[in-house]
Coordinates of C-alpha atoms in Angstrom, one line a residue:
Chain A
M559 CA 0.0 0.0 0.0
F560 CA 1.5 3.4 -1.1
S561 CA 0.1 6.2 1.0
P562 CA 1.7 9.7 1.0
S563 CA 0.5 11.9 3.9
P564 CA -1.6 14.7 2.5
F565 CA -0.5 17.0 5.4
R566 CA 3.2 16.5 4.6
F567 CA 2.4 17.0 0.9
V568 CA 0.6 20.3 1.6
L569 CA 3.3 21.6 3.9
I570 CA 6.2 20.9 1.4
F571 CA 4.1 22.1 -1.5
G572 CA 3.3 25.4 0.2
G573 CA 6.9 25.9 1.4
C574 CA 8.4 25.2 -2.1
M575 CA 5.8 27.5 -3.7
L576 CA 6.5 30.4 -1.4
F577 CA 10.2 30.0 -1.7
A578 CA 10.1 29.8 -5.5
F579 CA 7.8 32.8 -6.0
G580 CA 9.9 34.8 -3.5
A581 CA 13.0 33.9 -5.5
L582 CA 11.3 34.6 -8.8
L583 CA 10.7 38.3 -7.8
T584 CA 14.3 39.0 -6.9
P585 CA 16.1 41.3 -9.4
A586 CA 18.7 38.6 -10.4
V587 CA 16.0 36.0 -11.2
Q588 CA 13.8 38.7 -12.9
S589 CA 16.6 39.4 -15.3
L590 CA 16.9 35.6 -16.2
D591 CA 13.1 35.5 -16.4
A592 CA 13.0 38.3 -19.0
R593 CA 15.7 36.5 -21.0
F594 CA 13.7 33.3 -20.9
S595 CA 10.6 35.2 -22.1
S596 CA 12.7 36.5 -25.0
V597 CA 13.8 33.0 -26.0
L598 CA 10.2 31.8 -25.9
V599 CA 9.1 34.7 -28.2
Q600 CA 12.0 33.9 -30.5
L601 CA 10.8 30.3 -30.7
S602 CA 7.1 31.4 -31.3
H603 CA 8.3 33.8 -34.0
G604 CA 10.3 31.0 -35.7
L605 CA 7.2 28.7 -35.6
I606 CA 4.9 31.3 -37.1
L607 CA 7.4 32.0 -39.9
A608 CA 7.9 28.2 -40.5
C609 CA 4.1 27.8 -40.8
G610 CA 3.9 30.6 -43.4
G611 CA 2.6 33.3 -41.0
H612 CA 3.9 36.9 -40.8
A613 CA 5.3 38.5 -37.7
T614 CA 8.3 40.6 -36.5
R615 CA 10.1 40.2 -33.2
D616 CA 11.6 42.8 -30.9
A617 CA 13.1 41.1 -27.8
A618 CA 10.0 39.8 -26.0
I619 CA 7.5 41.6 -28.3
L620 CA 5.9 39.9 -31.2
R621 CA 4.3 42.2 -33.8
A622 CA 1.8 41.6 -36.5
P623 CA 2.0 43.4 -39.9
G624 CA -1.2 45.3 -39.0
G625 CA 0.4 46.9 -35.9
F626 CA -0.9 44.7 -33.1
G627 CA 1.9 43.7 -30.7
V628 CA 2.0 41.2 -27.8
E629 CA 4.7 41.2 -25.2
M630 CA 5.6 38.2 -23.1
R631 CA 5.9 39.5 -19.6
D632 CA 6.5 37.9 -16.3
G633 CA 3.6 35.5 -15.7
C634 CA 3.0 35.0 -19.5
N635 CA 6.0 32.7 -19.8
A636 CA 4.3 30.0 -17.7
V637 CA 7.0 30.2 -15.0
N638 CA 4.2 30.5 -12.4
V639 CA 2.5 27.3 -13.4
T640 CA 5.9 25.5 -13.8
I641 CA 6.6 26.6 -10.1
L642 CA 3.3 25.0 -9.1
L643 CA 4.2 21.7 -10.9
W644 CA 7.7 21.7 -9.4
S645 CA 6.4 22.3 -5.9
A646 CA 3.9 19.4 -6.3
V647 CA 6.5 17.1 -7.7
L648 CA 9.0 17.9 -4.9
A649 CA 6.3 17.5 -2.3
F650 CA 5.3 14.0 -3.6
P651 CA 7.2 11.1 -2.0
A652 CA 9.0 9.5 -4.9
P653 CA 12.6 8.5 -5.8
W654 CA 14.8 11.5 -6.8
K655 CA 15.3 10.0 -10.2
M656 CA 11.6 10.0 -10.8
K657 CA 11.3 13.5 -9.4
A658 CA 14.0 14.7 -11.8
L659 CA 12.1 13.1 -14.7
G660 CA 8.8 14.8 -13.6
L661 CA 10.4 18.2 -13.3
A662 CA 12.1 18.0 -16.7
A663 CA 9.3 16.4 -18.7
G664 CA 6.6 18.4 -17.0
S665 CA 8.4 21.7 -17.6
V666 CA 8.9 20.8 -21.3
I667 CA 5.2 19.9 -21.7
I668 CA 4.0 23.1 -20.0
Q669 CA 6.4 25.3 -22.0
A670 CA 5.3 23.6 -25.2
L671 CA 1.6 24.3 -24.3
N672 CA 2.6 27.9 -23.4
V673 CA 4.1 28.5 -26.9
V674 CA 0.8 27.3 -28.4
R675 CA -1.0 29.6 -26.0
F676 CA 1.2 32.6 -27.0
I677 CA 0.8 32.1 -30.7
S678 CA -3.0 31.6 -30.4
L679 CA -3.2 34.9 -28.4
F680 CA -1.1 36.6 -31.0
Y681 CA -3.8 35.8 -33.6
V682 CA -6.8 36.3 -31.2
G683 CA -5.5 39.8 -30.4
Q684 CA -5.4 40.7 -34.1
Y685 CA -9.1 39.7 -34.4
S686 CA -10.5 41.2 -31.1
I687 CA -9.0 43.0 -28.1
P688 CA -11.8 42.1 -25.7
W689 CA -11.5 38.4 -26.7
F690 CA -7.7 38.7 -26.3
E691 CA -8.2 39.9 -22.7
F692 CA -10.6 37.1 -21.9
A693 CA -8.4 34.4 -23.4
H694 CA -5.2 35.9 -22.0
A695 CA -6.0 36.6 -18.4
Y696 CA -8.6 33.9 -17.7
L697 CA -9.3 31.1 -20.2
W698 CA -5.7 30.2 -21.2
E699 CA -4.3 30.6 -17.7
S700 CA -7.0 28.3 -16.2
L701 CA -6.4 25.8 -19.0
L702 CA -2.7 25.8 -18.3
V703 CA -3.3 25.2 -14.5
L704 CA -5.6 22.3 -15.5
D705 CA -3.0 20.9 -17.8
T706 CA -0.4 21.2 -15.1
M707 CA -2.7 19.3 -12.7
V708 CA -3.1 16.5 -15.3
V709 CA 0.7 16.4 -16.0
F710 CA 1.2 16.0 -12.2
W711 CA -1.5 13.3 -12.0
V712 CA 0.0 11.3 -14.8
W713 CA 3.5 11.6 -13.3
A714 CA 2.3 10.8 -9.7
Q715 CA 0.5 7.6 -11.0
R716 CA 3.8 6.5 -12.6
A717 CA 5.9 7.6 -9.6
A718 CA 3.6 5.7 -7.2
R719 CA 4.1 2.4 -8.9
P720 CA 7.7 1.5 -7.9
A721 CA 7.0 2.6 -4.3
A722 CA 3.9 0.5 -4.2
T723 CA 5.8 -2.5 -5.7
A724 CA 8.5 -2.1 -3.1
H725 CA 5.9 -2.0 -0.3
A726 CA 3.9 -4.9 -1.7
G727 CA 7.0 -7.0 -2.2
V728 CA 7.9 -6.8 1.5
Chain B
M1218 CA -2.8 4.9 -23.2
Q1219 CA -5.6 3.0 -21.3
A1220 CA -3.6 3.5 -18.1
F1221 CA -4.1 7.3 -18.4
E1222 CA -7.8 7.1 -19.2
P1223 CA -9.0 8.9 -16.1
Q1224 CA -6.5 11.7 -16.7
T1225 CA -7.5 12.0 -20.4
R1226 CA -11.2 12.1 -19.6
F1227 CA -10.7 14.7 -16.9
L1228 CA -8.5 16.8 -19.2
V1229 CA -11.0 16.8 -22.1
R1230 CA -14.1 17.3 -19.9
G1231 CA -12.3 19.9 -17.8
S1232 CA -11.1 21.9 -20.8
A1233 CA -14.6 21.9 -22.4
L1234 CA -16.2 22.9 -19.1
L1235 CA -13.7 25.6 -18.5
I1236 CA -14.4 27.1 -22.0
A1237 CA -18.2 26.9 -21.5
L1238 CA -18.3 28.1 -17.9
L1239 CA -15.8 30.9 -18.3
T1240 CA -17.7 32.1 -21.3
L1241 CA -20.9 32.1 -19.3
W1242 CA -19.1 34.0 -16.5
W1243 CA -17.7 36.6 -18.9
F1244 CA -21.0 37.3 -20.6
V1245 CA -23.6 36.7 -17.8
L1246 CA -22.2 36.2 -14.3
L1247 CA -19.4 38.8 -14.2
G1248 CA -21.7 41.8 -13.5
P1249 CA -23.6 40.1 -10.6
M1250 CA -20.4 38.7 -9.1
L1251 CA -18.7 42.1 -9.1
Y1252 CA -21.8 43.5 -7.4
L1253 CA -21.7 40.8 -4.7
L1254 CA -18.0 41.3 -4.2
K1255 CA -18.4 45.0 -3.8
G1256 CA -21.3 44.4 -1.4
A1257 CA -19.3 41.9 0.7
A1258 CA -16.0 43.9 0.7
G1259 CA -17.9 47.1 1.2
V1260 CA -18.9 45.9 4.7
L1261 CA -15.2 46.0 5.7
L1262 CA -13.9 49.0 3.6
P1263 CA -15.6 51.9 1.8
I1264 CA -15.8 51.3 -1.9
E1265 CA -17.2 53.9 -4.3
D1266 CA -18.0 52.9 -7.9
H1267 CA -17.9 55.0 -11.0
P1268 CA -19.9 55.0 -14.2
S1269 CA -16.9 53.5 -16.0
G1270 CA -17.1 50.5 -13.7
D1271 CA -13.9 51.4 -11.9
W1272 CA -13.8 51.4 -8.1
T1273 CA -12.3 53.8 -5.6
L1274 CA -11.2 52.0 -2.4
R1275 CA -10.5 53.7 0.9
V1276 CA -8.3 51.5 3.1
P1277 CA -7.7 52.4 6.8
V1278 CA -4.1 52.8 7.8
D1279 CA -2.3 54.2 10.8
V1280 CA 1.0 55.9 9.6
T1281 CA 2.8 59.0 10.8
L1282 CA 4.4 61.1 8.1
H1283 CA 7.5 62.6 9.6
R1284 CA 8.7 66.2 9.1
T1285 CA 10.2 67.1 5.8
P1286 CA 11.4 70.5 4.4
R1287 CA 8.2 70.7 2.5
Q1288 CA 6.0 69.6 5.4
P1289 CA 7.2 71.2 8.6
L1290 CA 4.8 69.4 10.9
P1291 CA 4.4 65.6 11.3
Q1292 CA 1.0 64.3 9.9
Q1293 CA -1.1 61.3 10.9
L1294 CA -2.4 59.3 7.9
R1295 CA -5.7 57.5 8.7
S1296 CA -6.6 56.1 5.3
I1297 CA -5.2 55.6 1.8
E1298 CA -7.6 56.0 -1.2
F1299 CA -6.8 54.5 -4.6
D1300 CA -8.6 53.7 -7.8
M1301 CA -9.0 50.1 -9.0
P1302 CA -9.9 49.6 -12.7
R1303 CA -12.8 47.2 -13.3
S1304 CA -10.4 44.9 -15.2
D1305 CA -8.4 44.4 -11.9
A1306 CA -11.5 43.7 -9.8
V1307 CA -12.6 41.1 -12.3
T1308 CA -9.6 38.9 -11.2
F1309 CA -11.4 38.3 -7.9
T1310 CA -14.5 36.8 -9.4
F1311 CA -13.4 34.1 -12.0
S1312 CA -12.3 31.4 -9.6
I1313 CA -15.8 30.2 -8.9
P1314 CA -16.6 29.0 -12.5
V1315 CA -13.1 27.4 -12.6
Y1316 CA -14.0 25.5 -9.5
W1317 CA -17.3 24.4 -11.0
A1318 CA -15.5 23.2 -14.1
I1319 CA -13.0 21.1 -12.1
M1320 CA -15.8 19.5 -9.9
L1321 CA -18.0 18.8 -12.9
A1322 CA -15.1 17.2 -14.8
A1323 CA -14.1 15.0 -11.9
P1324 CA -15.4 11.4 -11.7
G1325 CA -18.7 10.7 -9.9
V1326 CA -20.2 14.2 -10.5
R1327 CA -23.7 13.1 -9.4
R1328 CA -22.5 12.4 -5.8
K1329 CA -21.0 15.8 -5.5
R1330 CA -23.8 18.2 -4.7
S1331 CA -22.6 19.1 -1.2
P1332 CA -18.8 19.5 -2.1
L1333 CA -20.0 21.7 -5.1
L1334 CA -22.0 24.0 -2.8
L1335 CA -19.5 24.0 0.0
G1336 CA -16.7 24.6 -2.4
T1337 CA -18.6 27.5 -4.0
A1338 CA -19.0 29.1 -0.6
A1339 CA -15.3 28.5 0.2
M1340 CA -14.3 30.0 -3.2
A1341 CA -16.4 33.1 -2.6
A1342 CA -14.8 33.5 0.8
I1343 CA -11.3 33.0 -0.6
E1344 CA -12.0 35.6 -3.4
L1345 CA -13.2 38.1 -0.8
V1346 CA -10.0 37.5 1.3
L1347 CA -7.8 37.9 -1.7
F1348 CA -9.5 41.1 -2.7
L1349 CA -9.1 42.5 0.8
G1350 CA -5.6 41.3 0.9
F1351 CA -4.8 43.1 -2.3
A1352 CA -6.4 46.3 -1.0
H1353 CA -4.4 46.2 2.2
I1354 CA -1.1 45.3 0.6
T1355 CA -1.5 48.1 -1.9
A1356 CA -2.4 50.6 0.8
A1357 CA 0.4 49.5 3.1
D1358 CA 2.9 49.9 0.2
A1359 CA 1.6 53.4 -0.6
A1360 CA 1.7 54.4 3.0
A1361 CA 5.3 53.2 3.4
Q1362 CA 6.3 55.1 0.3
L1363 CA 4.6 58.3 1.6
A1364 CA 6.3 57.9 5.0
G1365 CA 9.6 57.3 3.4
T1366 CA 10.1 54.1 5.4
E1367 CA 10.1 51.6 2.5
Y1368 CA 13.3 49.7 2.1
A1369 CA 14.2 47.2 -0.7
A1370 CA 13.2 44.3 1.5
D1371 CA 9.7 45.9 2.2
K1372 CA 9.3 46.6 -1.5
W1373 CA 10.1 42.9 -2.3
I1374 CA 7.7 41.6 0.4
Y1375 CA 4.8 43.9 -1.0
R1376 CA 5.6 42.7 -4.5
V1377 CA 5.6 39.0 -3.6
G1378 CA 2.3 39.6 -1.7
V1379 CA 0.6 41.3 -4.6
Y1380 CA 1.9 38.7 -7.1
L1381 CA 0.6 35.8 -5.0
V1382 CA -2.8 37.5 -4.4
V1383 CA -3.3 38.5 -8.1
S1384 CA -1.3 36.2 -10.3
V1385 CA -1.1 32.9 -8.4
L1386 CA -3.8 32.2 -5.8
P1387 CA -6.9 33.1 -7.9
Y1388 CA -5.7 30.5 -10.4
A1389 CA -4.5 27.8 -8.0
A1390 CA -7.2 28.1 -5.3
P1391 CA -10.0 26.4 -7.3
F1392 CA -7.8 23.3 -7.8
V1393 CA -6.7 23.2 -4.2
V1394 CA -10.2 23.6 -2.9
A1395 CA -11.5 20.9 -5.3
L1396 CA -8.7 18.4 -4.2
W1397 CA -9.5 19.3 -0.5
L1398 CA -13.3 18.7 -0.8
D1399 CA -13.5 16.0 -3.4
R1400 CA -12.0 12.9 -1.7
E1401 CA -12.3 10.7 -4.8
L1402 CA -10.4 13.2 -6.9
R1403 CA -7.8 13.7 -4.2
E1404 CA -7.2 10.0 -3.9
E1405 CA -6.9 9.7 -7.7
V1406 CA -4.5 12.6 -8.2
L1407 CA -2.3 12.1 -5.2
S1408 CA -2.4 8.3 -5.7
L1409 CA -3.5 7.9 -2.1
G1410 CA -4.1 4.3 -1.0
R1411 CA -3.2 2.9 -4.5
R1412 CA -2.9 -0.8 -4.3
V1413 CA -0.7 -2.6 -6.8
E1414 CA -0.7 -6.3 -7.3
V1415 CA 2.8 -7.8 -7.6
P1416 CA 3.2 -11.2 -9.0
V1417 CA 5.1 -13.4 -6.5
Q1418 CA 7.7 -15.8 -7.9
G1419 CA 6.7 -19.4 -7.5
G1420 CA 3.3 -18.4 -6.2
N1421 CA 0.0 -19.6 -7.5
R1422 CA -2.2 -17.4 -9.6
R1423 CA -5.8 -17.3 -8.6

């Protein structure tokens, strides 16, 4: 029987989350965060061009030929949901190798989804600003947290297996 | 892929419900929810609304402004007044439809009337607390700036506070409350009490 304590999970999850968000808002990490956003915009720009779309890039800003521009700021780069995933993975009782796999694979999945989100917002914004605000601030953010929960769920199911085997084998 | 069937079903249903319920919230529920939020928060701090939909909040503080060359006598600050655009207030209303979407997407939805109602009340309380937290952090930050007592560490603490209250907790809270109130979902997601059959070498299969 594999049975992580929910209390321990909540305690470690909350601690990791507070520490990570505190660190994220320090000047040194903010500078890295801005560079990371710039890389994601570069990747999105490359994908749009590769698919035959039209856009220009200026650091973390993506511009449409019609003049509409969208900037990837702090929070739009999915670092906040990645922190939530990392906190949950670190709080879950699993072997460190499994945790490392969860952190790496989970981050890649979330960032890939975020690039899709950013490109979709770039096109939604050209069509309608009110729809852009709705999709940007509420819909896509909530969908990303839902995806993050499912990524964690899939990982936790896999991570729970070896531990359960070990316990059952005793 | 069959091993991940519950996750896939939850993701598909959750995504569809999020789109449907957030659209309903944006077009129908947003106005009444803002009205209720203003009513509930208005009991604790004065809020004035404008025809544009923006709010003016007056938050009580107790700060002494020291003497400066421009202000020869110390002054007592009793409240801080600031404007809050409607788009900022909206942030404190959308967590309830997100909670509904998670609960309705979770397995065994028919058995979940009471967690749904209890969670809705919990989410409304959390949104109110977050709104009041945002107002007090913003006022404390402004008061510290006016009093000239804000140092880099204070600035960082206020920034982390506002970031959590505006950009993290409204999004994370519905999921945490759903996992807290829905035992079945919690046991599934956190793999609590998962039993795995292990074949024993030399043993008989039944």
